CSV table of C-alpha atoms and ligand atoms in Angstrom, one decimal:
chain,number,residue,atom,x,y,z
A,19,UNK,CA,-20.7,-20.8,-17.8
A,20,UNK,CA,-21.5,-18.7,-14.7
A,21,UNK,CA,-20.4,-15.1,-14.9
A,22,UNK,CA,-19.2,-13.5,-11.7
A,23,UNK,CA,-21.1,-10.2,-11.3
A,24,UNK,CA,-20.1,-8.5,-8.1
A,25,UNK,CA,-22.5,-6.0,-6.6
A,26,UNK,CA,-21.4,-2.4,-6.8
A,27,UNK,CA,-22.7,-1.6,-3.3
A,28,UNK,CA,-19.8,-3.7,-2.0
A,29,UNK,CA,-17.8,-0.5,-2.7
A,30,UNK,CA,-20.0,1.6,-0.4
A,31,UNK,CA,-19.1,0.9,3.2
A,32,UNK,CA,-19.8,3.7,5.6
A,33,UNK,CA,-16.8,5.8,6.6
A,34,UNK,CA,-16.2,7.6,9.9
A,35,UNK,CA,-18.1,5.4,12.2
A,36,UNK,CA,-17.7,5.8,15.9
A,37,UNK,CA,-15.3,3.1,17.0
A,38,UNK,CA,-14.4,2.7,20.6
A,39,UNK,CA,-11.0,4.3,21.2
A,40,UNK,CA,-8.2,1.8,21.6
A,41,UNK,CA,-6.9,1.6,25.2
A,42,UNK,CA,-3.6,3.3,26.1
A,43,UNK,CA,-3.4,5.6,23.0
A,44,UNK,CA,-1.1,8.5,23.5
A,45,UNK,CA,0.8,10.4,20.9
A,46,UNK,CA,4.2,11.7,22.0
A,47,UNK,CA,4.6,15.5,22.1
A,48,UNK,CA,8.3,15.7,22.8
A,49,UNK,CA,10.7,15.2,19.9
A,50,UNK,CA,12.4,11.8,19.1
A,51,UNK,CA,14.9,10.5,21.6
A,52,UNK,CA,18.6,10.7,20.9
A,53,UNK,CA,19.1,6.9,21.1
A,54,UNK,CA,17.1,3.7,20.5
A,55,UNK,CA,17.8,0.1,19.6
A,56,UNK,CA,15.8,0.4,16.4
A,57,UNK,CA,14.6,3.3,14.3
A,58,UNK,CA,11.8,2.6,11.8
A,59,UNK,CA,11.6,5.2,9.1
A,60,UNK,CA,8.0,5.3,7.9
A,61,UNK,CA,5.0,4.4,10.1
A,62,UNK,CA,2.7,3.1,7.4
A,63,UNK,CA,1.3,-0.4,7.3
A,64,UNK,CA,4.8,-1.8,6.8
A,65,UNK,CA,6.3,0.2,9.7
A,66,UNK,CA,3.4,-0.8,11.9
A,67,UNK,CA,4.0,-4.5,11.1
A,68,UNK,CA,7.7,-4.3,11.9
A,69,UNK,CA,7.2,-2.5,15.2
A,70,UNK,CA,4.5,-5.0,16.2
A,71,UNK,CA,6.7,-7.9,15.3
A,72,UNK,CA,9.6,-6.5,17.3
A,73,UNK,CA,7.3,-6.0,20.3
A,74,UNK,CA,6.5,-9.7,20.2
A,75,UNK,CA,10.3,-10.5,20.1
A,76,UNK,CA,10.7,-8.3,23.2
A,77,UNK,CA,12.5,-5.6,21.3
A,78,UNK,CA,10.8,-2.6,22.8
A,79,UNK,CA,13.3,0.3,22.5
A,80,UNK,CA,12.0,1.2,19.1
A,81,UNK,CA,11.3,4.6,17.6
A,82,UNK,CA,9.1,5.2,14.5
A,83,UNK,CA,9.6,8.4,12.5
A,84,UNK,CA,7.1,9.6,10.0
A,85,UNK,CA,6.3,12.8,8.1
A,86,UNK,CA,2.6,12.2,8.8
A,87,UNK,CA,1.0,13.1,12.1
A,88,UNK,CA,-0.2,9.5,12.9
A,89,UNK,CA,0.6,5.9,12.2
A,90,UNK,CA,-0.6,4.9,8.7
A,91,UNK,CA,-1.5,8.6,8.1
A,92,UNK,CA,-0.3,8.7,4.4
A,93,UNK,CA,-2.1,5.5,3.6
A,94,UNK,CA,-5.5,6.6,4.9
A,95,UNK,CA,-5.0,10.2,3.5
A,96,UNK,CA,-4.5,8.7,0.0
A,97,UNK,CA,-7.4,6.3,0.4
A,98,UNK,CA,-9.8,9.0,1.6
A,99,UNK,CA,-8.6,11.4,-1.1
A,100,UNK,CA,-9.8,8.9,-3.6
A,101,UNK,CA,-13.1,8.4,-1.5
A,102,UNK,CA,-12.1,4.7,-1.4
A,103,UNK,CA,-14.5,2.9,1.0
A,104,UNK,CA,-13.1,-0.7,0.8
A,105,UNK,CA,-9.6,-2.2,0.6
A,106,UNK,CA,-8.6,-4.1,-2.4
A,107,UNK,CA,-6.9,-6.8,-0.3
A,108,UNK,CA,-9.0,-9.4,1.6
A,109,UNK,CA,-9.4,-10.1,5.3
A,110,UNK,CA,-6.4,-12.4,5.5
A,111,UNK,CA,-4.1,-9.5,4.5
A,112,UNK,CA,-3.4,-7.4,7.6
A,113,UNK,CA,-0.4,-5.8,9.3
A,114,UNK,CA,1.3,-8.1,11.7
A,115,UNK,CA,3.3,-11.3,11.8
A,116,UNK,CA,1.7,-14.6,11.3
A,117,UNK,CA,2.5,-17.2,13.9
A,118,UNK,CA,1.3,-15.2,17.0
A,119,UNK,CA,-2.4,-15.5,16.3
A,120,UNK,CA,-2.8,-12.0,17.8
A,121,UNK,CA,-6.3,-10.5,17.2
A,122,UNK,CA,-6.4,-10.7,13.4
A,123,UNK,CA,-8.4,-8.4,11.1
A,124,UNK,CA,-11.3,-10.8,10.7
A,125,UNK,CA,-11.4,-11.4,14.5
A,126,UNK,CA,-11.4,-7.6,15.1
A,127,UNK,CA,-14.3,-7.1,12.6
A,128,UNK,CA,-16.3,-9.9,14.3
A,129,UNK,CA,-15.8,-8.2,17.7
A,130,UNK,CA,-17.5,-5.2,16.2
A,131,UNK,CA,-20.3,-7.1,14.5
A,132,UNK,CA,-23.1,-4.8,15.7
A,133,UNK,CA,-21.5,-1.8,13.9
A,134,UNK,CA,-21.3,-3.6,10.5
A,135,UNK,CA,-23.9,-3.5,7.7
A,136,UNK,CA,-25.5,-6.7,6.4
A,137,UNK,CA,-23.2,-6.6,3.3
A,138,UNK,CA,-20.1,-6.2,5.5
A,139,UNK,CA,-21.2,-9.1,7.7
A,140,UNK,CA,-21.7,-11.3,4.7
A,141,UNK,CA,-18.1,-10.5,3.5
A,142,UNK,CA,-16.8,-11.7,6.9
A,143,UNK,CA,-18.7,-15.0,6.4
A,144,UNK,CA,-17.1,-15.2,2.9
A,145,UNK,CA,-13.7,-14.8,4.5
A,146,UNK,CA,-14.5,-17.5,7.1
A,147,UNK,CA,-15.5,-19.8,4.3
A,148,UNK,CA,-12.2,-19.2,2.5
A,149,UNK,CA,-13.6,-17.0,-0.3
A,150,UNK,CA,-12.4,-13.6,-1.5
A,151,UNK,CA,-13.7,-10.9,0.8
A,152,UNK,CA,-14.0,-7.1,0.8
A,153,UNK,CA,-12.7,-5.2,3.8
A,154,UNK,CA,-14.2,-1.8,4.7
A,155,UNK,CA,-11.6,1.0,5.1
A,156,UNK,CA,-13.3,2.0,8.3
A,157,UNK,CA,-12.7,-1.5,9.8
A,158,UNK,CA,-9.1,-1.5,8.6
A,159,UNK,CA,-8.4,1.9,10.0
A,160,UNK,CA,-9.9,1.0,13.4
A,161,UNK,CA,-7.9,-2.3,13.3
A,162,UNK,CA,-4.6,-0.4,12.6
A,163,UNK,CA,-5.3,1.9,15.5
A,164,UNK,CA,-5.9,-1.1,17.7
A,165,UNK,CA,-2.7,-2.8,16.6
A,166,UNK,CA,-0.8,0.5,17.1
A,167,UNK,CA,-2.1,0.9,20.6
A,168,UNK,CA,-1.6,-2.7,21.8
A,169,UNK,CA,1.9,-2.8,20.6
A,170,UNK,CA,2.9,0.6,21.9
A,171,UNK,CA,3.4,2.0,18.4
A,172,UNK,CA,1.4,5.3,19.0
A,173,UNK,CA,3.5,6.2,22.0
A,174,UNK,CA,6.7,5.7,20.0
A,175,UNK,CA,5.7,7.4,16.7
A,176,UNK,CA,7.2,10.8,16.2
A,177,UNK,CA,6.3,13.2,13.5
A,178,UNK,CA,9.6,14.0,11.8
A,179,UNK,CA,11.1,14.1,8.3
A,180,UNK,CA,14.1,12.0,7.9
A,181,UNK,CA,16.8,13.8,5.8
A,182,UNK,CA,19.8,11.4,5.9
A,183,UNK,CA,21.1,8.1,7.3
A,184,UNK,CA,24.7,7.5,8.2
A,185,UNK,CA,25.3,3.8,8.6
A,186,UNK,CA,28.5,2.9,10.6
A,187,UNK,CA,30.0,-0.3,11.9
A,188,UNK,CA,28.1,-0.3,15.2
A,189,UNK,CA,25.3,2.1,14.8
A,190,UNK,CA,23.2,4.1,12.3
A,191,UNK,CA,22.8,7.9,12.7
A,192,UNK,CA,19.4,9.1,11.5
A,193,UNK,CA,19.2,12.8,10.9
A,194,UNK,CA,15.7,14.4,10.9
A,195,UNK,CA,14.2,17.9,10.9
A,196,UNK,CA,13.7,17.3,14.7
A,197,UNK,CA,17.2,16.1,15.7
A,198,UNK,CA,19.4,13.0,15.3
A,199,UNK,CA,18.6,9.5,16.5
A,200,UNK,CA,21.4,7.0,16.9
A,201,UNK,CA,20.2,3.5,16.7
A,202,UNK,CA,21.8,0.0,16.4
A,203,UNK,CA,19.5,-0.8,13.4
A,204,UNK,CA,17.4,1.3,11.0
A,205,UNK,CA,14.5,-0.3,9.1
A,206,UNK,CA,13.3,1.7,6.0
A,207,UNK,CA,9.5,1.4,5.5
A,208,UNK,CA,9.3,4.3,3.0
A,209,UNK,CA,6.4,3.0,0.8
A,210,UNK,CA,6.0,4.6,-2.6
A,211,UNK,CA,5.8,8.0,-4.2
A,212,UNK,CA,3.4,8.8,-7.0
A,213,UNK,CA,4.9,8.3,-10.4
A,214,UNK,CA,5.4,11.6,-12.2
A,215,UNK,CA,4.5,12.1,-15.9
A,216,UNK,CA,7.2,12.9,-18.5
A,217,UNK,CA,5.1,15.7,-19.8
A,218,UNK,CA,5.3,19.3,-18.5
A,219,UNK,CA,3.0,20.5,-15.8
A,220,UNK,CA,0.0,22.9,-16.1
A,221,UNK,CA,-2.6,24.2,-13.7
A,222,UNK,CA,-5.3,22.2,-15.5
A,223,UNK,CA,-3.3,18.9,-15.2
A,224,UNK,CA,-3.2,17.1,-11.8
A,225,UNK,CA,-2.5,13.7,-10.3
A,226,UNK,CA,-4.7,11.0,-8.7
A,227,UNK,CA,-3.8,12.2,-5.1
A,228,UNK,CA,-4.8,15.9,-5.8
A,229,UNK,CA,-8.3,17.3,-5.8
A,230,UNK,CA,-10.2,18.0,-9.0
A,231,UNK,CA,-11.1,21.7,-9.3
A,232,UNK,CA,-14.8,22.1,-8.3
A,233,UNK,CA,-15.6,24.1,-11.5
A,234,UNK,CA,-14.3,21.4,-13.9
A,235,UNK,CA,-17.3,20.0,-15.8
A,236,UNK,CA,-15.4,17.4,-17.7
A,237,UNK,CA,-12.2,15.4,-16.9
A,238,UNK,CA,-9.8,13.3,-18.9
A,239,UNK,CA,-8.4,10.4,-16.8
A,240,UNK,CA,-5.2,8.7,-17.9
A,241,UNK,CA,-4.2,5.3,-16.5
A,242,UNK,CA,-5.6,1.8,-16.1
A,243,UNK,CA,-5.5,1.1,-12.4
A,244,UNK,CA,-7.7,1.3,-9.4
A,245,UNK,CA,-6.9,5.0,-8.7
A,246,UNK,CA,-8.1,5.8,-12.2
A,247,UNK,CA,-11.3,3.9,-11.5
A,248,UNK,CA,-11.9,5.8,-8.3
A,249,UNK,CA,-11.3,9.1,-10.0
A,250,UNK,CA,-13.7,8.2,-12.7
A,251,UNK,CA,-16.4,7.0,-10.3
A,252,UNK,CA,-16.1,10.2,-8.2
A,253,UNK,CA,-16.3,12.4,-11.3
A,254,UNK,CA,-19.4,10.5,-12.5
A,255,UNK,CA,-21.0,10.9,-9.1
A,256,UNK,CA,-20.2,14.6,-9.2
A,257,UNK,CA,-22.0,14.7,-12.6
A,258,UNK,CA,-18.9,15.4,-14.7
A,259,UNK,CA,-18.4,14.0,-18.2
A,260,UNK,CA,-15.4,11.7,-18.3
A,261,UNK,CA,-12.9,10.7,-21.0
A,262,UNK,CA,-10.7,7.7,-20.0
A,263,UNK,CA,-7.5,7.1,-21.9
A,264,UNK,CA,-6.2,3.5,-21.6
A,265,UNK,CA,-3.0,2.3,-23.2
A,266,UNK,CA,-4.1,-1.3,-23.4
A,267,UNK,CA,-6.7,-2.5,-26.0
A,268,UNK,CA,-9.0,-3.3,-23.1
A,269,UNK,CA,-9.0,-2.4,-19.4
A,270,UNK,CA,-8.4,-5.3,-17.0
A,271,UNK,CA,-10.8,-6.2,-14.1
A,272,UNK,CA,-9.1,-8.4,-11.5
A,273,UNK,CA,-9.1,-9.0,-7.7
A,274,UNK,CA,-5.6,-7.7,-7.3
A,275,UNK,CA,-2.8,-6.1,-9.4
A,276,UNK,CA,-0.5,-9.0,-8.4
A,277,UNK,CA,-1.0,-12.6,-9.6
A,278,UNK,CA,-2.5,-14.3,-6.5
A,279,UNK,CA,0.2,-17.0,-6.4
A,280,UNK,CA,2.7,-14.4,-5.3
A,281,UNK,CA,0.9,-14.0,-2.0
A,282,UNK,CA,1.7,-17.7,-1.3
A,283,UNK,CA,5.0,-19.5,-0.6
A,284,UNK,CA,5.0,-21.2,-4.0
A,285,UNK,CA,4.8,-17.9,-5.8
A,286,UNK,CA,7.6,-16.4,-3.8
A,287,UNK,CA,9.7,-19.5,-4.5
A,288,UNK,CA,9.7,-18.6,-8.1
A,289,UNK,CA,12.0,-15.7,-7.1
A,290,UNK,CA,14.3,-17.8,-5.0
A,291,UNK,CA,17.3,-18.6,-7.1
A,292,UNK,CA,15.9,-17.0,-10.3
A,293,UNK,CA,18.3,-14.9,-12.3
A,294,UNK,CA,18.0,-11.1,-12.2
A,295,UNK,CA,16.6,-11.1,-15.7
A,296,UNK,CA,14.0,-13.7,-14.9
A,297,UNK,CA,12.9,-11.7,-11.8
A,298,UNK,CA,12.5,-8.6,-13.9
A,299,UNK,CA,10.4,-10.5,-16.4
A,300,UNK,CA,8.3,-12.0,-13.6
A,301,UNK,CA,7.7,-8.5,-12.1
A,302,UNK,CA,6.6,-7.2,-15.5
A,303,UNK,CA,4.3,-10.1,-16.3
A,304,UNK,CA,2.7,-10.5,-12.9
A,305,UNK,CA,2.1,-7.0,-11.6
A,306,UNK,CA,-0.1,-5.1,-14.0
A,307,UNK,CA,-2.5,-2.2,-13.6
A,308,UNK,CA,-6.1,-3.4,-13.1
A,309,UNK,CA,-9.4,-2.4,-11.6
A,310,UNK,CA,-11.4,-4.3,-8.9
A,311,UNK,CA,-14.3,-6.4,-10.4
A,312,UNK,CA,-16.8,-4.3,-8.5
A,313,UNK,CA,-16.3,-1.3,-10.7
A,314,UNK,CA,-17.2,-3.1,-14.0
A,315,UNK,CA,-21.0,-2.7,-13.8
A,316,UNK,CA,-20.7,1.0,-12.9
A,317,UNK,CA,-18.1,1.9,-15.6
A,318,UNK,CA,-19.9,-0.2,-18.3
A,319,UNK,CA,-23.2,1.4,-17.6
A,320,UNK,CA,-21.7,4.9,-17.8
A,321,UNK,CA,-20.0,4.1,-21.1
A,322,UNK,CA,-23.3,2.7,-22.5
A,323,UNK,CA,-25.2,5.9,-21.7
A,324,UNK,CA,-22.4,8.3,-22.9
A,325,UNK,CA,-21.3,9.8,-19.7
A,326,UNK,CA,-18.0,8.0,-20.0
A,327,UNK,CA,-16.0,7.8,-23.3
A,328,UNK,CA,-13.2,5.2,-23.2
A,329,UNK,CA,-10.2,5.6,-25.6
A,330,UNK,CA,-8.7,2.1,-25.6
A,331,UNK,CA,-5.4,1.1,-27.0
A,332,UNK,CA,-4.2,4.7,-27.3
A,333,UNK,CA,-0.6,5.9,-26.7
A,334,UNK,CA,-0.1,9.4,-25.4
A,335,UNK,CA,2.1,11.9,-27.2
A,336,UNK,CA,1.6,14.9,-24.8
A,337,UNK,CA,-0.5,16.3,-22.0
A,338,UNK,CA,-1.1,20.0,-21.6
A,339,UNK,CA,-3.7,22.6,-20.7
A,340,UNK,CA,-5.3,21.8,-24.1
A,341,UNK,CA,-5.9,18.2,-23.1
A,342,UNK,CA,-4.3,14.9,-23.9
A,343,UNK,CA,-2.7,14.5,-27.3
A,344,UNK,CA,-2.6,10.9,-28.7
A,345,UNK,CA,0.0,9.6,-31.1
A,346,UNK,CA,-2.5,9.3,-33.9
A,347,UNK,CA,-3.0,13.1,-33.7
A,348,UNK,CA,-6.4,13.0,-31.9
A,349,UNK,CA,-6.7,15.5,-29.0
A,350,UNK,CA,-8.9,14.4,-26.0
A,351,UNK,CA,-10.2,17.6,-24.4
A,352,UNK,CA,-11.6,18.3,-20.9
A,353,UNK,CA,-11.6,21.0,-18.3
A,354,UNK,CA,-9.1,19.1,-16.2
A,355,UNK,CA,-6.7,16.1,-16.8
A,356,UNK,CA,-6.0,13.6,-14.0
A,357,UNK,CA,-2.9,11.5,-14.3
A,358,UNK,CA,-3.2,8.1,-12.6
A,359,UNK,CA,0.2,6.7,-13.4
A,360,UNK,CA,0.7,4.6,-10.3
A,361,UNK,CA,3.5,4.7,-7.7
A,362,UNK,CA,7.2,4.2,-7.7
A,363,UNK,CA,9.0,2.3,-4.8
A,364,UNK,CA,11.1,4.5,-2.5
A,365,UNK,CA,14.4,2.6,-2.1
A,366,UNK,CA,16.3,5.0,0.1
A,367,UNK,CA,17.4,7.4,-2.6
A,368,UNK,CA,18.3,10.8,-1.1
A,369,UNK,CA,18.6,9.2,2.4
A,370,UNK,CA,21.5,6.8,1.8
A,371,UNK,CA,24.5,7.3,-0.4
A,372,UNK,CA,23.9,5.9,-3.9
A,373,UNK,CA,26.9,3.6,-3.5
A,374,UNK,CA,25.2,1.9,-0.5
A,375,UNK,CA,21.8,1.5,-2.2
A,376,UNK,CA,23.6,-0.1,-5.2
A,377,UNK,CA,20.5,0.4,-7.4
A,378,UNK,CA,20.0,-1.8,-10.4
A,379,UNK,CA,17.0,-1.3,-12.6
A,380,UNK,CA,15.5,0.9,-9.8
A,381,UNK,CA,15.8,-1.8,-7.1
A,382,UNK,CA,18.2,-1.7,-4.1
A,383,UNK,CA,20.9,-4.3,-3.5
A,384,UNK,CA,19.4,-6.3,-0.5
A,385,UNK,CA,20.6,-9.4,1.2
A,386,UNK,CA,18.1,-12.1,0.1
A,387,UNK,CA,17.9,-13.7,3.6
A,388,UNK,CA,17.7,-10.7,5.9
A,389,UNK,CA,16.6,-7.8,3.6
A,390,UNK,CA,19.5,-5.7,4.9
A,391,UNK,CA,21.3,-3.4,2.4
A,392,UNK,CA,24.3,-5.6,1.4
A,393,UNK,CA,26.7,-2.7,1.8
A,394,UNK,CA,25.1,-1.4,5.1
A,395,UNK,CA,23.9,-4.4,7.1
A,396,UNK,CA,22.5,-2.3,9.9
A,397,UNK,CA,19.9,-0.8,7.5
A,398,UNK,CA,17.1,-3.1,6.4
A,399,UNK,CA,14.1,-2.6,4.1
A,400,UNK,CA,10.4,-3.6,4.3
A,401,UNK,CA,7.8,-2.8,1.7
A,402,UNK,CA,8.0,-2.1,-2.0
A,403,UNK,CA,11.8,-1.8,-1.9
A,404,UNK,CA,11.9,-5.6,-1.3
A,405,UNK,CA,10.2,-6.7,-4.5
A,406,UNK,CA,13.2,-8.1,-6.2
A,407,UNK,CA,13.6,-10.5,-3.2
A,408,UNK,CA,10.1,-11.4,-2.3
A,409,UNK,CA,8.2,-10.8,-5.6
A,410,UNK,CA,5.6,-8.2,-6.6
A,411,UNK,CA,3.4,-8.9,-3.5
A,412,UNK,CA,6.1,-7.1,-1.4
A,413,UNK,CA,4.3,-3.9,-2.2
A,414,UNK,CA,1.1,-5.0,-0.6
A,415,UNK,CA,0.0,-5.4,3.0
A,416,UNK,CA,0.4,-9.2,2.9
A,417,UNK,CA,3.9,-8.9,1.5
A,418,UNK,CA,4.9,-6.6,4.4
A,419,UNK,CA,4.1,-9.5,6.7
A,420,UNK,CA,6.6,-11.8,5.0
A,421,UNK,CA,9.3,-9.1,4.9
A,422,UNK,CA,8.6,-8.3,8.5
A,423,UNK,CA,9.2,-11.8,9.6
A,424,UNK,CA,12.7,-11.8,8.1
A,425,UNK,CA,13.7,-8.3,9.3
A,426,UNK,CA,12.3,-8.6,12.8
A,427,UNK,CA,14.0,-12.0,13.4
A,428,UNK,CA,17.3,-10.6,12.0
A,429,UNK,CA,17.2,-7.5,14.2
A,430,UNK,CA,16.1,-9.4,17.4
A,431,UNK,CA,18.8,-12.1,16.9
A,432,UNK,CA,21.5,-9.4,16.7
A,433,UNK,CA,20.2,-7.5,19.7
A,434,UNK,CA,20.1,-10.7,21.6
A,435,UNK,CA,16.5,-10.2,22.6
A,436,UNK,CA,14.9,-13.1,24.6
A,437,UNK,CA,12.7,-14.3,21.8
A,438,UNK,CA,9.1,-15.4,22.2
A,439,UNK,CA,9.1,-16.0,18.4
A,440,UNK,CA,7.5,-19.1,17.1
A,441,UNK,CA,10.4,-19.8,14.7
A,442,UNK,CA,8.6,-22.7,13.1
A,443,UNK,CA,5.8,-20.3,11.9
A,444,UNK,CA,8.3,-17.7,10.7
A,445,UNK,CA,10.3,-20.4,9.0
A,446,UNK,CA,7.2,-21.4,7.1
A,447,UNK,CA,6.7,-17.8,6.0
A,448,UNK,CA,10.2,-17.1,4.7
B,13,FAD,C1,-4.8,4.5,-2.7
B,13,FAD,C2,-4.1,3.2,-2.3
B,13,FAD,C3,-4.9,2.1,-1.9
B,13,FAD,C4,-4.2,0.9,-1.6
B,13,FAD,N1,-4.9,-0.1,-1.2
B,13,FAD,C5,-4.3,-1.3,-0.9
B,13,FAD,C6,-5.0,-2.4,-0.4
B,13,FAD,O1,-6.2,-2.4,-0.3
B,13,FAD,N2,-4.4,-3.5,-0.1
B,13,FAD,C7,-3.0,-3.6,-0.2
B,13,FAD,O2,-2.4,-4.7,0.1
B,13,FAD,N3,-2.3,-2.6,-0.6
B,13,FAD,C8,-2.9,-1.4,-1.0
B,13,FAD,N4,-2.2,-0.4,-1.5
B,13,FAD,C9,-0.8,-0.5,-1.6
B,13,FAD,C10,-0.2,0.2,-0.4
B,13,FAD,O3,0.5,1.4,-0.7
B,13,FAD,C11,0.6,-0.6,0.5
B,13,FAD,O4,0.0,-1.9,0.8
B,13,FAD,C12,0.8,0.1,1.8
B,13,FAD,O5,0.3,1.4,2.0
B,13,FAD,C13,2.2,0.3,1.8
B,13,FAD,O6,2.6,0.5,3.2
B,13,FAD,P1,4.0,1.2,3.4
B,13,FAD,O7,4.0,1.3,4.9
B,13,FAD,O8,5.0,0.4,2.7
B,13,FAD,O9,3.9,2.6,2.7
B,13,FAD,P2,3.1,3.9,3.2
B,13,FAD,O10,1.7,3.6,3.7
B,13,FAD,O11,3.2,4.9,2.0
B,13,FAD,O12,4.0,4.4,4.4
B,13,FAD,C14,5.3,4.9,4.2
B,13,FAD,C15,5.5,6.0,5.2
B,13,FAD,O13,6.8,6.5,5.1
B,13,FAD,C16,6.8,7.9,5.4
B,13,FAD,N5,8.0,8.4,4.9
B,13,FAD,C17,8.6,8.2,3.6
B,13,FAD,N6,9.7,8.9,3.5
B,13,FAD,C18,9.9,9.5,4.7
B,13,FAD,C19,10.9,10.4,5.3
B,13,FAD,N7,12.0,10.7,4.5
B,13,FAD,N8,10.8,10.8,6.5
B,13,FAD,C20,9.7,10.5,7.3
B,13,FAD,N9,8.7,9.7,6.8
B,13,FAD,C21,8.8,9.2,5.6
B,13,FAD,C22,5.5,8.4,4.7
B,13,FAD,O14,5.1,9.6,5.3
B,13,FAD,C23,4.6,7.2,4.9
B,13,FAD,O15,3.7,7.4,6.0
B,13,FAD,C24,-2.8,0.8,-1.8
B,13,FAD,C25,-2.1,1.9,-2.2
B,13,FAD,C26,-2.7,3.1,-2.5
B,13,FAD,C27,-1.9,4.3,-2.9
C-alpha cells in the first residue's frame, strides 16, 4: 500500500507579497445610506459571494455592513492570527457563483504565475489535473480583493455594527451604530463566533484567536482541530514546550472537517427530505474536528523528540490558572492554556427577535428553497446558519456558493431585476 506523505513545506507559502492593486478600489468614507434594495450584514467570504452574485443579476443597489474595516477582514485577521499560510479548501472553492465563469481562483493564480513559488505552481497543476490542491492565503486574499473590486463591493462596504433588524411586510429596517438603513431585503452573512468554554476564565487561559503571552515557556493546547494544530506549530517554532489534550483516542488527519461528499450535489441530496433527527445525526457524523494531513510529519516528529506531549482520549474536568484538570485526576500544567474549541454559527440571535429565528437545536427556521427566515421572508441567511438545509459544507467557502445561488436568485426575482443569470447552471447547483 502507498502511504500519502504530504510535504510540510506546502504549509509555508509567503505572506504579504506585493500584488498589483485591483482597479477601481475605493472604500466609502461617509456612513451607510438610508435606503437600499438589499442590505448584506457581514462582508466576509459569504457576503462577498452574495454581493457578487447580485451584481451579475443586475441588482446593484446593495449595501454591505461589517464590523471589520474591509471586506473579509475578520476572516484574514483570524487566519493571520494563527499564522496560517495556506487555506484548507482547494482551488475549486472560491467566493462567487458558479455558472458565470468569471475569473475563478485558479485562473487568477495562473495570471500571477511569476509571483508564485515552484511549490505553489505545482499545486495549481494539481488542481488543473483534478487533484486536491493547496491554496496560499496570499493568493486567496488578493483574489478576494479582486472580486470585491470588480463587483463594486469595496465601494459599497461600510464599517458599522448592526444592532437590530426589524422585518416588516414591505421592508426591513437595519439599525446600526452608524444609523438606520431601510432595505427591501436583508441577507445575514454573520459567520461564526468562537465557542466559549464552560470553565471559568483566568489571565493564563486564552483562546485560539488571542495571542500567547511572550513570556510563556510552555503551553497546554485543548482541542483537536486545525486551529489547535496551528497553535501547536507556532508554539513549537517559538521554542515552547507543548502539551496537547485531545478528547478522542487519536487525533484525526483529513483533507477537510466535512466529508467530501457534502461539497457535491449527491451529498446535499442526503439532506433533502431527510427528517430533522436524521439531519442532526448527519451533521454530527460528517463534520468532525480534524487536522490537515500536512501537519502530521511535524507533530509526530515533535512528539517523538519530547517537545510535544499528547494526552489522548482524555476528558477535561476543569481549566484554571493551575492548568487543565482531567477527569482521572491528572493535572496538565503549563504557563498558558489555549482553548481551541472551534466556532459556533451565528444565526441572528440578538439581531432578530427569538420568535422570528425559531431556533431548534441551535439552528434557525429557514425556508428550504429560498433560505429566507420562514417567519420573516425578507430576511435570508447564507453561511453557517444554513447548515440544516444544505448540510455541513454550508459553513465553508464552497457551501456559501450554493447558498448564494438560492438567495441571490430569490432576491432578484422579487426585485424584478432583468436577469443575466444562467438559470440552468444555478438549477444544477441547488
Ligand atoms: C482560521 C480559520 C480558517 C478557515 N479556513 C477555511 C478554509 O480554508 N476554507 C474554507 O472553506 N473555510 C475555512 N474556514 C471556515 C470559514 O470561517 C468560512 O469558510 C468563512 O470565513 C465564513 O465566511 P463568512 O462570511 O460566513 O464568515 P466570516 O468570515 O466570519 O464573516 C462574517 C462577517 O460578519 C461580520 N458580522 C457579524 N456580526 C455582525 C454585526 N452584528 N454587525 C456587523 N458585522 C457583523 C463579521 O465582522 C464578519 O466579518 C476557516 C475558518 C477559520 C476560523
